[in-house]
């Protein structure tokens, strides 16, 4: 029920909308590490393991500072000029189309 309400709300947004969920994602990663470190169970390993942090030579804070989560809502035919869709050099951007379709696109220079 809640999923349908959220999808309906997203579909009816009248202007482009940029939701930054980065802080929430960082909190979830930190909570996951604390939860799994207090548990001795190996069935649920942490999302970011100590081995991974050692391999990348980073602390958890340094690692999570490189993670961002944005939800971008674009009504059909709306312009994106008010949104910055350009990421820093070297960034990896992954996207997921939640609803609708894409019949045309353009590459943005960074």
PDB file of N, CA and C in Angstrom:
ATOM      1  N   UNK A   1       0.823  -1.197   0.000  1.00  0.00           N
ATOM      2  CA  UNK A   1       0.000   0.000   0.000  1.00  0.00           C
ATOM      3  C   UNK A   1       0.865   1.259   0.000  1.00  0.00           C
ATOM      4  N   UNK A   2       1.879   1.282   0.880  1.00  0.00           N
ATOM      5  CA  UNK A   2       2.740   2.468   0.937  1.00  0.00           C
ATOM      6  C   UNK A   2       3.531   2.645  -0.353  1.00  0.00           C
ATOM      7  N   UNK A   3       3.950   1.527  -0.940  1.00  0.00           N
ATOM      8  CA  UNK A   3       4.699   1.609  -2.201  1.00  0.00           C
ATOM      9  C   UNK A   3       3.855   2.272  -3.285  1.00  0.00           C
ATOM     10  N   UNK A   4       2.596   1.879  -3.373  1.00  0.00           N
ATOM     11  CA  UNK A   4       1.699   2.477  -4.375  1.00  0.00           C
ATOM     12  C   UNK A   4       1.494   3.959  -4.116  1.00  0.00           C
ATOM     13  N   UNK A   5       1.381   4.342  -2.848  1.00  0.00           N
ATOM     14  CA  UNK A   5       1.214   5.765  -2.517  1.00  0.00           C
ATOM     15  C   UNK A   5       2.443   6.566  -2.938  1.00  0.00           C
ATOM     16  N   UNK A   6       3.641   6.014  -2.666  1.00  0.00           N
ATOM     17  CA  UNK A   6       4.866   6.709  -3.056  1.00  0.00           C
ATOM     18  C   UNK A   6       4.979   6.818  -4.570  1.00  0.00           C
ATOM     19  N   UNK A   7       4.685   5.728  -5.286  1.00  0.00           N
ATOM     20  CA  UNK A   7       4.753   5.779  -6.746  1.00  0.00           C
ATOM     21  C   UNK A   7       3.766   6.790  -7.314  1.00  0.00           C
ATOM     22  N   UNK A   8       2.577   6.820  -6.759  1.00  0.00           N
ATOM     23  CA  UNK A   8       1.574   7.789  -7.221  1.00  0.00           C
ATOM     24  C   UNK A   8       2.056   9.209  -6.977  1.00  0.00           C
ATOM     25  N   UNK A   9       2.654   9.454  -5.802  1.00  0.00           N
ATOM     26  CA  UNK A   9       3.173  10.782  -5.482  1.00  0.00           C
ATOM     27  C   UNK A   9       4.298  11.156  -6.448  1.00  0.00           C
ATOM     28  N   UNK A  10       5.193  10.196  -6.737  1.00  0.00           N
ATOM     29  CA  UNK A  10       6.305  10.472  -7.646  1.00  0.00           C
ATOM     30  C   UNK A  10       5.813  10.780  -9.059  1.00  0.00           C
ATOM     31  N   UNK A  11       4.793  10.063  -9.496  1.00  0.00           N
ATOM     32  CA  UNK A  11       4.289  10.258 -10.854  1.00  0.00           C
ATOM     33  C   UNK A  11       3.596  11.603 -11.031  1.00  0.00           C
ATOM     34  N   UNK A  12       3.070  12.166  -9.951  1.00  0.00           N
ATOM     35  CA  UNK A  12       2.294  13.407 -10.071  1.00  0.00           C
ATOM     36  C   UNK A  12       3.088  14.652  -9.697  1.00  0.00           C
ATOM     37  N   UNK A  13       4.384  14.522  -9.441  1.00  0.00           N
ATOM     38  CA  UNK A  13       5.164  15.711  -9.115  1.00  0.00           C
ATOM     39  C   UNK A  13       5.165  16.651 -10.329  1.00  0.00           C
ATOM     40  N   UNK A  14       4.804  17.921 -10.127  1.00  0.00           N
ATOM     41  CA  UNK A  14       4.652  18.835 -11.267  1.00  0.00           C
ATOM     42  C   UNK A  14       5.976  19.382 -11.814  1.00  0.00           C
ATOM     43  N   UNK A  15       7.032  19.362 -11.019  1.00  0.00           N
ATOM     44  CA  UNK A  15       8.313  19.904 -11.453  1.00  0.00           C
ATOM     45  C   UNK A  15       9.417  18.895 -11.144  1.00  0.00           C
ATOM     46  N   UNK A  16      10.561  19.016 -11.799  1.00  0.00           N
ATOM     47  CA  UNK A  16      11.670  18.115 -11.467  1.00  0.00           C
ATOM     48  C   UNK A  16      12.023  18.223  -9.983  1.00  0.00           C
ATOM     49  N   UNK A  17      12.329  17.099  -9.381  1.00  0.00           N
ATOM     50  CA  UNK A  17      12.603  17.058  -7.950  1.00  0.00           C
ATOM     51  C   UNK A  17      13.845  16.213  -7.706  1.00  0.00           C
ATOM     52  N   UNK A  18      14.719  16.690  -6.821  1.00  0.00           N
ATOM     53  CA  UNK A  18      15.969  16.018  -6.506  1.00  0.00           C
ATOM     54  C   UNK A  18      15.962  15.706  -5.011  1.00  0.00           C
ATOM     55  N   UNK A  19      15.868  14.413  -4.668  1.00  0.00           N
ATOM     56  CA  UNK A  19      15.874  13.992  -3.268  1.00  0.00           C
ATOM     57  C   UNK A  19      17.256  13.444  -2.933  1.00  0.00           C
ATOM     58  N   UNK A  20      17.911  14.015  -1.930  1.00  0.00           N
ATOM     59  CA  UNK A  20      19.229  13.552  -1.518  1.00  0.00           C
ATOM     60  C   UNK A  20      19.077  12.668  -0.288  1.00  0.00           C
ATOM     61  N   UNK A  21      19.301  11.365  -0.452  1.00  0.00           N
ATOM     62  CA  UNK A  21      19.170  10.397   0.631  1.00  0.00           C
ATOM     63  C   UNK A  21      20.542   9.940   1.148  1.00  0.00           C
ATOM     64  N   UNK A  22      21.579  10.689   0.833  1.00  0.00           N
ATOM     65  CA  UNK A  22      22.944  10.306   1.178  1.00  0.00           C
ATOM     66  C   UNK A  22      23.139  10.122   2.680  1.00  0.00           C
ATOM     67  N   UNK A  23      22.679  11.070   3.480  1.00  0.00           N
ATOM     68  CA  UNK A  23      22.845  10.980   4.928  1.00  0.00           C
ATOM     69  C   UNK A  23      22.175   9.727   5.470  1.00  0.00           C
ATOM     70  N   UNK A  24      21.004   9.424   4.959  1.00  0.00           N
ATOM     71  CA  UNK A  24      20.276   8.227   5.412  1.00  0.00           C
ATOM     72  C   UNK A  24      21.058   6.949   5.069  1.00  0.00           C
ATOM     73  N   UNK A  25      21.623   6.892   3.884  1.00  0.00           N
ATOM     74  CA  UNK A  25      22.410   5.725   3.471  1.00  0.00           C
ATOM     75  C   UNK A  25      23.645   5.572   4.361  1.00  0.00           C
ATOM     76  N   UNK A  26      24.317   6.677   4.670  1.00  0.00           N
ATOM     77  CA  UNK A  26      25.497   6.622   5.548  1.00  0.00           C
ATOM     78  C   UNK A  26      25.109   6.084   6.929  1.00  0.00           C
ATOM     79  N   UNK A  27      23.981   6.526   7.451  1.00  0.00           N
ATOM     80  CA  UNK A  27      23.512   6.046   8.755  1.00  0.00           C
ATOM     81  C   UNK A  27      23.208   4.547   8.705  1.00  0.00           C
ATOM     82  N   UNK A  28      22.578   4.089   7.625  1.00  0.00           N
ATOM     83  CA  UNK A  28      22.269   2.660   7.487  1.00  0.00           C
ATOM     84  C   UNK A  28      23.547   1.808   7.453  1.00  0.00           C
ATOM     85  N   UNK A  29      24.562   2.272   6.738  1.00  0.00           N
ATOM     86  CA  UNK A  29      25.821   1.528   6.662  1.00  0.00           C
ATOM     87  C   UNK A  29      26.476   1.458   8.034  1.00  0.00           C
ATOM     88  N   UNK A  30      26.497   2.579   8.754  1.00  0.00           N
ATOM     89  CA  UNK A  30      27.091   2.606  10.094  1.00  0.00           C
ATOM     90  C   UNK A  30      26.327   1.697  11.044  1.00  0.00           C
ATOM     91  N   UNK A  31      25.002   1.762  11.006  1.00  0.00           N
ATOM     92  CA  UNK A  31      24.184   0.900  11.875  1.00  0.00           C
ATOM     93  C   UNK A  31      24.405  -0.570  11.534  1.00  0.00           C
ATOM     94  N   UNK A  32      24.527  -0.887  10.258  1.00  0.00           N
ATOM     95  CA  UNK A  32      24.764  -2.266   9.841  1.00  0.00           C
ATOM     96  C   UNK A  32      26.093  -2.779  10.392  1.00  0.00           C
ATOM     97  N   UNK A  33      27.134  -1.954  10.340  1.00  0.00           N
ATOM     98  CA  UNK A  33      28.447  -2.347  10.871  1.00  0.00           C
ATOM     99  C   UNK A  33      28.374  -2.587  12.378  1.00  0.00           C
ATOM    100  N   UNK A  34      27.696  -1.678  13.095  1.00  0.00           N
ATOM    101  CA  UNK A  34      27.574  -1.824  14.555  1.00  0.00           C
ATOM    102  C   UNK A  34      26.764  -3.065  14.913  1.00  0.00           C
ATOM    103  N   UNK A  35      25.697  -3.297  14.185  1.00  0.00           N
ATOM    104  CA  UNK A  35      24.817  -4.439  14.448  1.00  0.00           C
ATOM    105  C   UNK A  35      25.540  -5.765  14.215  1.00  0.00           C
ATOM    106  N   UNK A  36      26.276  -5.855  13.109  1.00  0.00           N
ATOM    107  CA  UNK A  36      26.947  -7.115  12.788  1.00  0.00           C
ATOM    108  C   UNK A  36      28.206  -7.320  13.618  1.00  0.00           C
ATOM    109  N   UNK A  37      28.846  -6.237  14.083  1.00  0.00           N
ATOM    110  CA  UNK A  37      30.042  -6.414  14.909  1.00  0.00           C
ATOM    111  C   UNK A  37      29.673  -6.883  16.312  1.00  0.00           C
ATOM    112  N   UNK A  38      28.464  -6.534  16.783  1.00  0.00           N
ATOM    113  CA  UNK A  38      28.038  -6.985  18.107  1.00  0.00           C
ATOM    114  C   UNK A  38      27.508  -8.416  18.068  1.00  0.00           C
ATOM    115  N   UNK A  39      27.220  -8.904  16.864  1.00  0.00           N
ATOM    116  CA  UNK A  39      26.731 -10.275  16.696  1.00  0.00           C
ATOM    117  C   UNK A  39      27.874 -11.154  16.207  1.00  0.00           C
ATOM    118  N   UNK A  40      27.952 -12.358  16.746  1.00  0.00           N
ATOM    119  CA  UNK A  40      29.028 -13.262  16.320  1.00  0.00           C
ATOM    120  C   UNK A  40      28.612 -14.143  15.148  1.00  0.00           C
ATOM    121  N   UNK A  41      27.400 -13.928  14.633  1.00  0.00           N
ATOM    122  CA  UNK A  41      26.892 -14.740  13.533  1.00  0.00           C
ATOM    123  C   UNK A  41      27.578 -14.374  12.223  1.00  0.00           C
ATOM    124  N   UNK A  42      27.956 -15.369  11.452  1.00  0.00           N
ATOM    125  CA  UNK A  42      28.560 -15.125  10.138  1.00  0.00           C
ATOM    126  C   UNK A  42      27.519 -15.220   9.032  1.00  0.00           C
ATOM    127  N   UNK A  43      26.260 -15.470   9.402  1.00  0.00           N
ATOM    128  CA  UNK A  43      25.202 -15.567   8.391  1.00  0.00           C
ATOM    129  C   UNK A  43      24.895 -14.209   7.766  1.00  0.00           C
ATOM    130  N   UNK A  44      25.082 -13.152   8.528  1.00  0.00           N
ATOM    131  CA  UNK A  44      24.822 -11.801   8.031  1.00  0.00           C
ATOM    132  C   UNK A  44      26.080 -10.959   8.153  1.00  0.00           C
ATOM    133  N   UNK A  45      27.003 -11.081   7.213  1.00  0.00           N
ATOM    134  CA  UNK A  45      28.223 -10.266   7.287  1.00  0.00           C
ATOM    135  C   UNK A  45      27.890  -8.793   7.031  1.00  0.00           C
ATOM    136  N   UNK A  46      28.744  -7.877   7.490  1.00  0.00           N
ATOM    137  CA  UNK A  46      28.480  -6.450   7.254  1.00  0.00           C
ATOM    138  C   UNK A  46      28.537  -6.132   5.761  1.00  0.00           C
ATOM    139  N   UNK A  47      27.842  -5.086   5.370  1.00  0.00           N
ATOM    140  CA  UNK A  47      27.853  -4.679   3.962  1.00  0.00           C
ATOM    141  C   UNK A  47      29.250  -4.259   3.535  1.00  0.00           C
ATOM    142  N   UNK A  48      29.982  -3.603   4.437  1.00  0.00           N
ATOM    143  CA  UNK A  48      31.356  -3.189   4.164  1.00  0.00           C
ATOM    144  C   UNK A  48      32.236  -3.900   5.187  1.00  0.00           C
ATOM    145  N   UNK A  49      32.981  -4.897   4.749  1.00  0.00           N
ATOM    146  CA  UNK A  49      33.767  -5.727   5.673  1.00  0.00           C
ATOM    147  C   UNK A  49      35.085  -5.049   6.039  1.00  0.00           C
ATOM    148  N   UNK A  50      35.688  -5.533   7.123  1.00  0.00           N
ATOM    149  CA  UNK A  50      37.008  -5.060   7.524  1.00  0.00           C
ATOM    150  C   UNK A  50      38.037  -5.372   6.440  1.00  0.00           C
ATOM    151  N   UNK A  51      37.886  -6.536   5.810  1.00  0.00           N
ATOM    152  CA  UNK A  51      38.800  -6.911   4.729  1.00  0.00           C
ATOM    153  C   UNK A  51      38.727  -5.911   3.578  1.00  0.00           C
ATOM    154  N   UNK A  52      37.523  -5.495   3.243  1.00  0.00           N
ATOM    155  CA  UNK A  52      37.359  -4.528   2.157  1.00  0.00           C
ATOM    156  C   UNK A  52      37.994  -3.194   2.521  1.00  0.00           C
ATOM    157  N   UNK A  53      37.766  -2.735   3.746  1.00  0.00           N
ATOM    158  CA  UNK A  53      38.348  -1.465   4.176  1.00  0.00           C
ATOM    159  C   UNK A  53      39.875  -1.541   4.189  1.00  0.00           C
ATOM    160  N   UNK A  54      40.408  -2.685   4.612  1.00  0.00           N
ATOM    161  CA  UNK A  54      41.863  -2.854   4.630  1.00  0.00           C
ATOM    162  C   UNK A  54      42.410  -2.883   3.210  1.00  0.00           C
ATOM    163  N   UNK A  55      41.712  -3.573   2.316  1.00  0.00           N
ATOM    164  CA  UNK A  55      42.146  -3.672   0.925  1.00  0.00           C
ATOM    165  C   UNK A  55      42.156  -2.305   0.238  1.00  0.00           C
ATOM    166  N   UNK A  56      41.175  -1.487   0.535  1.00  0.00           N
ATOM    167  CA  UNK A  56      41.093  -0.152  -0.077  1.00  0.00           C
ATOM    168  C   UNK A  56      41.850   0.899   0.718  1.00  0.00           C
ATOM    169  N   UNK A  57      42.411   0.496   1.878  1.00  0.00           N
ATOM    170  CA  UNK A  57      43.181   1.398   2.744  1.00  0.00           C
ATOM    171  C   UNK A  57      42.360   2.626   3.126  1.00  0.00           C
ATOM    172  N   UNK A  58      41.136   2.361   3.604  1.00  0.00           N
ATOM    173  CA  UNK A  58      40.221   3.428   4.002  1.00  0.00           C
ATOM    174  C   UNK A  58      39.579   3.109   5.336  1.00  0.00           C
ATOM    175  N   UNK A  59      39.158   4.154   6.009  1.00  0.00           N
ATOM    176  CA  UNK A  59      38.308   3.977   7.185  1.00  0.00           C
ATOM    177  C   UNK A  59      36.866   3.909   6.686  1.00  0.00           C
ATOM    178  N   UNK A  60      35.963   3.532   7.554  1.00  0.00           N
ATOM    179  CA  UNK A  60      34.553   3.483   7.159  1.00  0.00           C
ATOM    180  C   UNK A  60      34.056   4.873   6.763  1.00  0.00           C
ATOM    181  N   UNK A  61      34.486   5.892   7.477  1.00  0.00           N
ATOM    182  CA  UNK A  61      34.067   7.267   7.168  1.00  0.00           C
ATOM    183  C   UNK A  61      34.562   7.695   5.791  1.00  0.00           C
ATOM    184  N   UNK A  62      35.807   7.348   5.474  1.00  0.00           N
ATOM    185  CA  UNK A  62      36.336   7.690   4.152  1.00  0.00           C
ATOM    186  C   UNK A  62      35.573   6.951   3.045  1.00  0.00           C
ATOM    187  N   UNK A  63      35.251   5.690   3.309  1.00  0.00           N
ATOM    188  CA  UNK A  63      34.533   4.892   2.321  1.00  0.00           C
ATOM    189  C   UNK A  63      33.127   5.445   2.096  1.00  0.00           C
ATOM    190  N   UNK A  64      32.409   5.716   3.185  1.00  0.00           N
ATOM    191  CA  UNK A  64      31.030   6.201   3.024  1.00  0.00           C
ATOM    192  C   UNK A  64      30.987   7.615   2.444  1.00  0.00           C
ATOM    193  N   UNK A  65      32.054   8.383   2.593  1.00  0.00           N
ATOM    194  CA  UNK A  65      32.056   9.732   2.009  1.00  0.00           C
ATOM    195  C   UNK A  65      32.030   9.675   0.481  1.00  0.00           C
ATOM    196  N   UNK A  66      32.356   8.518  -0.075  1.00  0.00           N
ATOM    197  CA  UNK A  66      32.337   8.355  -1.533  1.00  0.00           C
ATOM    198  C   UNK A  66      31.014   7.807  -2.051  1.00  0.00           C
ATOM    199  N   UNK A  67      30.057   7.591  -1.137  1.00  0.00           N
ATOM    200  CA  UNK A  67      28.768   7.018  -1.516  1.00  0.00           C
ATOM    201  C   UNK A  67      27.693   8.094  -1.425  1.00  0.00           C
ATOM    202  N   UNK A  68      26.858   8.154  -2.429  1.00  0.00           N
ATOM    203  CA  UNK A  68      25.737   9.086  -2.431  1.00  0.00           C
ATOM    204  C   UNK A  68      24.511   8.363  -2.966  1.00  0.00           C
ATOM    205  N   UNK A  69      23.342   8.830  -2.576  1.00  0.00           N
ATOM    206  CA  UNK A  69      22.095   8.259  -3.070  1.00  0.00           C
ATOM    207  C   UNK A  69      21.136   9.399  -3.390  1.00  0.00           C
ATOM    208  N   UNK A  70      20.771   9.498  -4.647  1.00  0.00           N
ATOM    209  CA  UNK A  70      19.851  10.551  -5.093  1.00  0.00           C
ATOM    210  C   UNK A  70      18.684   9.931  -5.839  1.00  0.00           C
ATOM    211  N   UNK A  71      17.508  10.431  -5.563  1.00  0.00           N
ATOM    212  CA  UNK A  71      16.327  10.063  -6.343  1.00  0.00           C
ATOM    213  C   UNK A  71      15.949  11.303  -7.138  1.00  0.00           C
ATOM    214  N   UNK A  72      15.909  11.154  -8.450  1.00  0.00           N
ATOM    215  CA  UNK A  72      15.592  12.281  -9.331  1.00  0.00           C
ATOM    216  C   UNK A  72      14.268  11.995 -10.009  1.00  0.00           C
ATOM    217  N   UNK A  73      13.299  12.856  -9.761  1.00  0.00           N
ATOM    218  CA  UNK A  73      11.972  12.705 -10.359  1.00  0.00           C
ATOM    219  C   UNK A  73      11.837  13.718 -11.493  1.00  0.00           C
ATOM    220  N   UNK A  74      11.616  13.207 -12.687  1.00  0.00           N
ATOM    221  CA  UNK A  74      11.497  14.066 -13.862  1.00  0.00           C
ATOM    222  C   UNK A  74      10.139  13.862 -14.518  1.00  0.00           C
ATOM    223  N   UNK A  75       9.242  14.823 -14.374  1.00  0.00           N
ATOM    224  CA  UNK A  75       7.961  14.705 -15.076  1.00  0.00           C
ATOM    225  C   UNK A  75       8.194  14.685 -16.584  1.00  0.00           C
ATOM    226  N   UNK A  76       7.319  14.031 -17.285  1.00  0.00           N
ATOM    227  CA  UNK A  76       7.460  13.899 -18.724  1.00  0.00           C
ATOM    228  C   UNK A  76       7.574  15.262 -19.392  1.00  0.00           C
ATOM    229  N   UNK A  77       8.623  15.432 -20.188  1.00  0.00           N
ATOM    230  CA  UNK A  77       8.806  16.668 -20.947  1.00  0.00           C
ATOM    231  C   UNK A  77       9.404  17.811 -20.149  1.00  0.00           C
ATOM    232  N   UNK A  78       9.667  17.644 -18.868  1.00  0.00           N
ATOM    233  CA  UNK A  78      10.208  18.732 -18.053  1.00  0.00           C
ATOM    234  C   UNK A  78      11.695  18.909 -18.328  1.00  0.00           C
ATOM    235  N   UNK A  79      12.181  20.132 -18.190  1.00  0.00           N
ATOM    236  CA  UNK A  79      13.595  20.409 -18.389  1.00  0.00           C
ATOM    237  C   UNK A  79      14.360  20.141 -17.106  1.00  0.00           C
ATOM    238  N   UNK A  80      15.618  19.766 -17.259  1.00  0.00           N
ATOM    239  CA  UNK A  80      16.456  19.471 -16.099  1.00  0.00           C
ATOM    240  C   UNK A  80      17.427  20.600 -15.787  1.00  0.00           C
ATOM    241  N   UNK A  81      17.239  21.767 -16.353  1.00  0.00           N
ATOM    242  CA  UNK A  81      18.200  22.858 -16.176  1.00  0.00           C
ATOM    243  C   UNK A  81      18.354  23.271 -14.714  1.00  0.00           C
ATOM    244  N   UNK A  82      17.328  23.074 -13.902  1.00  0.00           N
ATOM    245  CA  UNK A  82      17.432  23.469 -12.492  1.00  0.00           C
ATOM    246  C   UNK A  82      18.181  22.439 -11.657  1.00  0.00           C
ATOM    247  N   UNK A  83      18.451  21.266 -12.212  1.00  0.00           N
ATOM    248  CA  UNK A  83      19.145  20.205 -11.486  1.00  0.00           C
ATOM    249  C   UNK A  83      20.563  20.047 -12.012  1.00  0.00           C
ATOM    250  N   UNK A  84      21.490  19.816 -11.114  1.00  0.00           N
ATOM    251  CA  UNK A  84      22.857  19.523 -11.526  1.00  0.00           C
ATOM    252  C   UNK A  84      22.982  18.016 -11.694  1.00  0.00           C
ATOM    253  N   UNK A  85      23.069  17.561 -12.930  1.00  0.00           N
ATOM    254  CA  UNK A  85      23.180  16.137 -13.201  1.00  0.00           C
ATOM    255  C   UNK A  85      24.612  15.748 -13.544  1.00  0.00           C
ATOM    256  N   UNK A  86      25.572  16.591 -13.199  1.00  0.00           N
ATOM    257  CA  UNK A  86      26.970  16.331 -13.490  1.00  0.00           C
ATOM    258  C   UNK A  86      27.668  15.954 -12.191  1.00  0.00           C
ATOM    259  N   UNK A  87      28.372  14.838 -12.203  1.00  0.00           N
ATOM    260  CA  UNK A  87      29.108  14.372 -11.020  1.00  0.00           C
ATOM    261  C   UNK A  87      30.590  14.670 -11.188  1.00  0.00           C
ATOM    262  N   UNK A  88      31.333  14.554 -10.108  1.00  0.00           N
ATOM    263  CA  UNK A  88      32.760  14.846 -10.144  1.00  0.00           C
ATOM    264  C   UNK A  88      33.501  13.836 -11.008  1.00  0.00           C
ATOM    265  N   UNK A  89      34.656  14.230 -11.478  1.00  0.00           N
ATOM    266  CA  UNK A  89      35.486  13.367 -12.301  1.00  0.00           C
ATOM    267  C   UNK A  89      35.841  12.097 -11.531  1.00  0.00           C
ATOM    268  N   UNK A  90      35.723  10.969 -12.183  1.00  0.00           N
ATOM    269  CA  UNK A  90      36.048   9.691 -11.563  1.00  0.00           C
ATOM    270  C   UNK A  90      34.893   9.050 -10.828  1.00  0.00           C
ATOM    271  N   UNK A  91      33.755   9.720 -10.784  1.00  0.00           N
ATOM    272  CA  UNK A  91      32.598   9.164 -10.081  1.00  0.00           C
ATOM    273  C   UNK A  91      31.971   8.046 -10.906  1.00  0.00           C
ATOM    274  N   UNK A  92      31.461   7.047 -10.221  1.00  0.00           N
ATOM    275  CA  UNK A  92      30.713   5.976 -10.879  1.00  0.00           C
ATOM    276  C   UNK A  92      29.244   6.231 -10.584  1.00  0.00           C
ATOM    277  N   UNK A  93      28.456   6.324 -11.621  1.00  0.00           N
ATOM    278  CA  UNK A  93      27.032   6.623 -11.462  1.00  0.00           C
ATOM    279  C   UNK A  93      26.234   5.440 -11.981  1.00  0.00           C
ATOM    280  N   UNK A  94      25.362   4.938 -11.148  1.00  0.00           N
ATOM    281  CA  UNK A  94      24.480   3.836 -11.523  1.00  0.00           C
ATOM    282  C   UNK A  94      23.051   4.342 -11.433  1.00  0.00           C
ATOM    283  N   UNK A  95      22.234   3.989 -12.386  1.00  0.00           N
ATOM    284  CA  UNK A  95      20.863   4.458 -12.395  1.00  0.00           C
ATOM    285  C   UNK A  95      19.874   3.333 -12.537  1.00  0.00           C
ATOM    286  N   UNK A  96      18.676   3.607 -12.115  1.00  0.00           N
ATOM    287  CA  UNK A  96      17.582   2.635 -12.222  1.00  0.00           C
ATOM    288  C   UNK A  96      16.331   3.421 -12.606  1.00  0.00           C
ATOM    289  N   UNK A  97      15.691   3.009 -13.678  1.00  0.00           N
ATOM    290  CA  UNK A  97      14.450   3.629 -14.101  1.00  0.00           C
ATOM    291  C   UNK A  97      13.319   2.977 -13.325  1.00  0.00           C
ATOM    292  N   UNK A  98      12.659   3.757 -12.461  1.00  0.00           N
ATOM    293  CA  UNK A  98      11.614   3.202 -11.609  1.00  0.00           C
ATOM    294  C   UNK A  98      10.281   3.060 -12.331  1.00  0.00           C
ATOM    295  N   UNK A  99       9.981   3.994 -13.192  1.00  0.00           N
ATOM    296  CA  UNK A  99       8.736   3.912 -13.951  1.00  0.00           C
ATOM    297  C   UNK A  99       8.884   4.763 -15.203  1.00  0.00           C
ATOM    298  N   UNK A 100       8.005   4.561 -16.148  1.00  0.00           N
ATOM    299  CA  UNK A 100       8.043   5.339 -17.376  1.00  0.00           C
ATOM    300  C   UNK A 100       8.972   4.700 -18.394  1.00  0.00           C
ATOM    301  N   UNK A 101       9.354   5.475 -19.354  1.00  0.00           N
ATOM    302  CA  UNK A 101      10.226   4.980 -20.407  1.00  0.00           C
ATOM    303  C   UNK A 101      11.120   6.093 -20.908  1.00  0.00           C
ATOM    304  N   UNK A 102      12.114   5.716 -21.648  1.00  0.00           N
ATOM    305  CA  UNK A 102      13.041   6.688 -22.208  1.00  0.00           C
ATOM    306  C   UNK A 102      13.092   6.452 -23.706  1.00  0.00           C
ATOM    307  N   UNK A 103      12.640   7.432 -24.466  1.00  0.00           N
ATOM    308  CA  UNK A 103      12.676   7.289 -25.917  1.00  0.00           C
ATOM    309  C   UNK A 103      13.802   8.115 -26.520  1.00  0.00           C
ATOM    310  N   UNK A 104      14.350   9.034 -25.743  1.00  0.00           N
ATOM    311  CA  UNK A 104      15.475   9.827 -26.234  1.00  0.00           C
ATOM    312  C   UNK A 104      16.336  10.223 -25.035  1.00  0.00           C
ATOM    313  N   UNK A 105      17.593  10.462 -25.303  1.00  0.00           N
ATOM    314  CA  UNK A 105      18.514  10.865 -24.254  1.00  0.00           C
ATOM    315  C   UNK A 105      19.649  11.657 -24.876  1.00  0.00           C
ATOM    316  N   UNK A 106      20.461  12.290 -24.016  1.00  0.00           N
ATOM    317  CA  UNK A 106      21.652  12.978 -24.503  1.00  0.00           C
ATOM    318  C   UNK A 106      22.745  12.822 -23.461  1.00  0.00           C
ATOM    319  N   UNK A 107      23.969  12.814 -23.916  1.00  0.00           N
ATOM    320  CA  UNK A 107      25.103  12.708 -23.017  1.00  0.00           C
ATOM    321  C   UNK A 107      25.480  14.106 -22.550  1.00  0.00           C
ATOM    322  N   UNK A 108      25.660  14.242 -21.243  1.00  0.00           N
ATOM    323  CA  UNK A 108      26.057  15.532 -20.678  1.00  0.00           C
ATOM    324  C   UNK A 108      27.565  15.532 -20.497  1.00  0.00           C
ATOM    325  N   UNK A 109      28.206  16.615 -20.914  1.00  0.00           N
ATOM    326  CA  UNK A 109      29.651  16.715 -20.736  1.00  0.00           C
ATOM    327  C   UNK A 109      29.950  17.011 -19.277  1.00  0.00           C
ATOM    328  N   UNK A 110      31.029  16.411 -18.758  1.00  0.00           N
ATOM    329  CA  UNK A 110      31.396  16.690 -17.366  1.00  0.00           C
ATOM    330  C   UNK A 110      32.752  17.338 -17.302  1.00  0.00           C
TER     331      UNK A 110
END
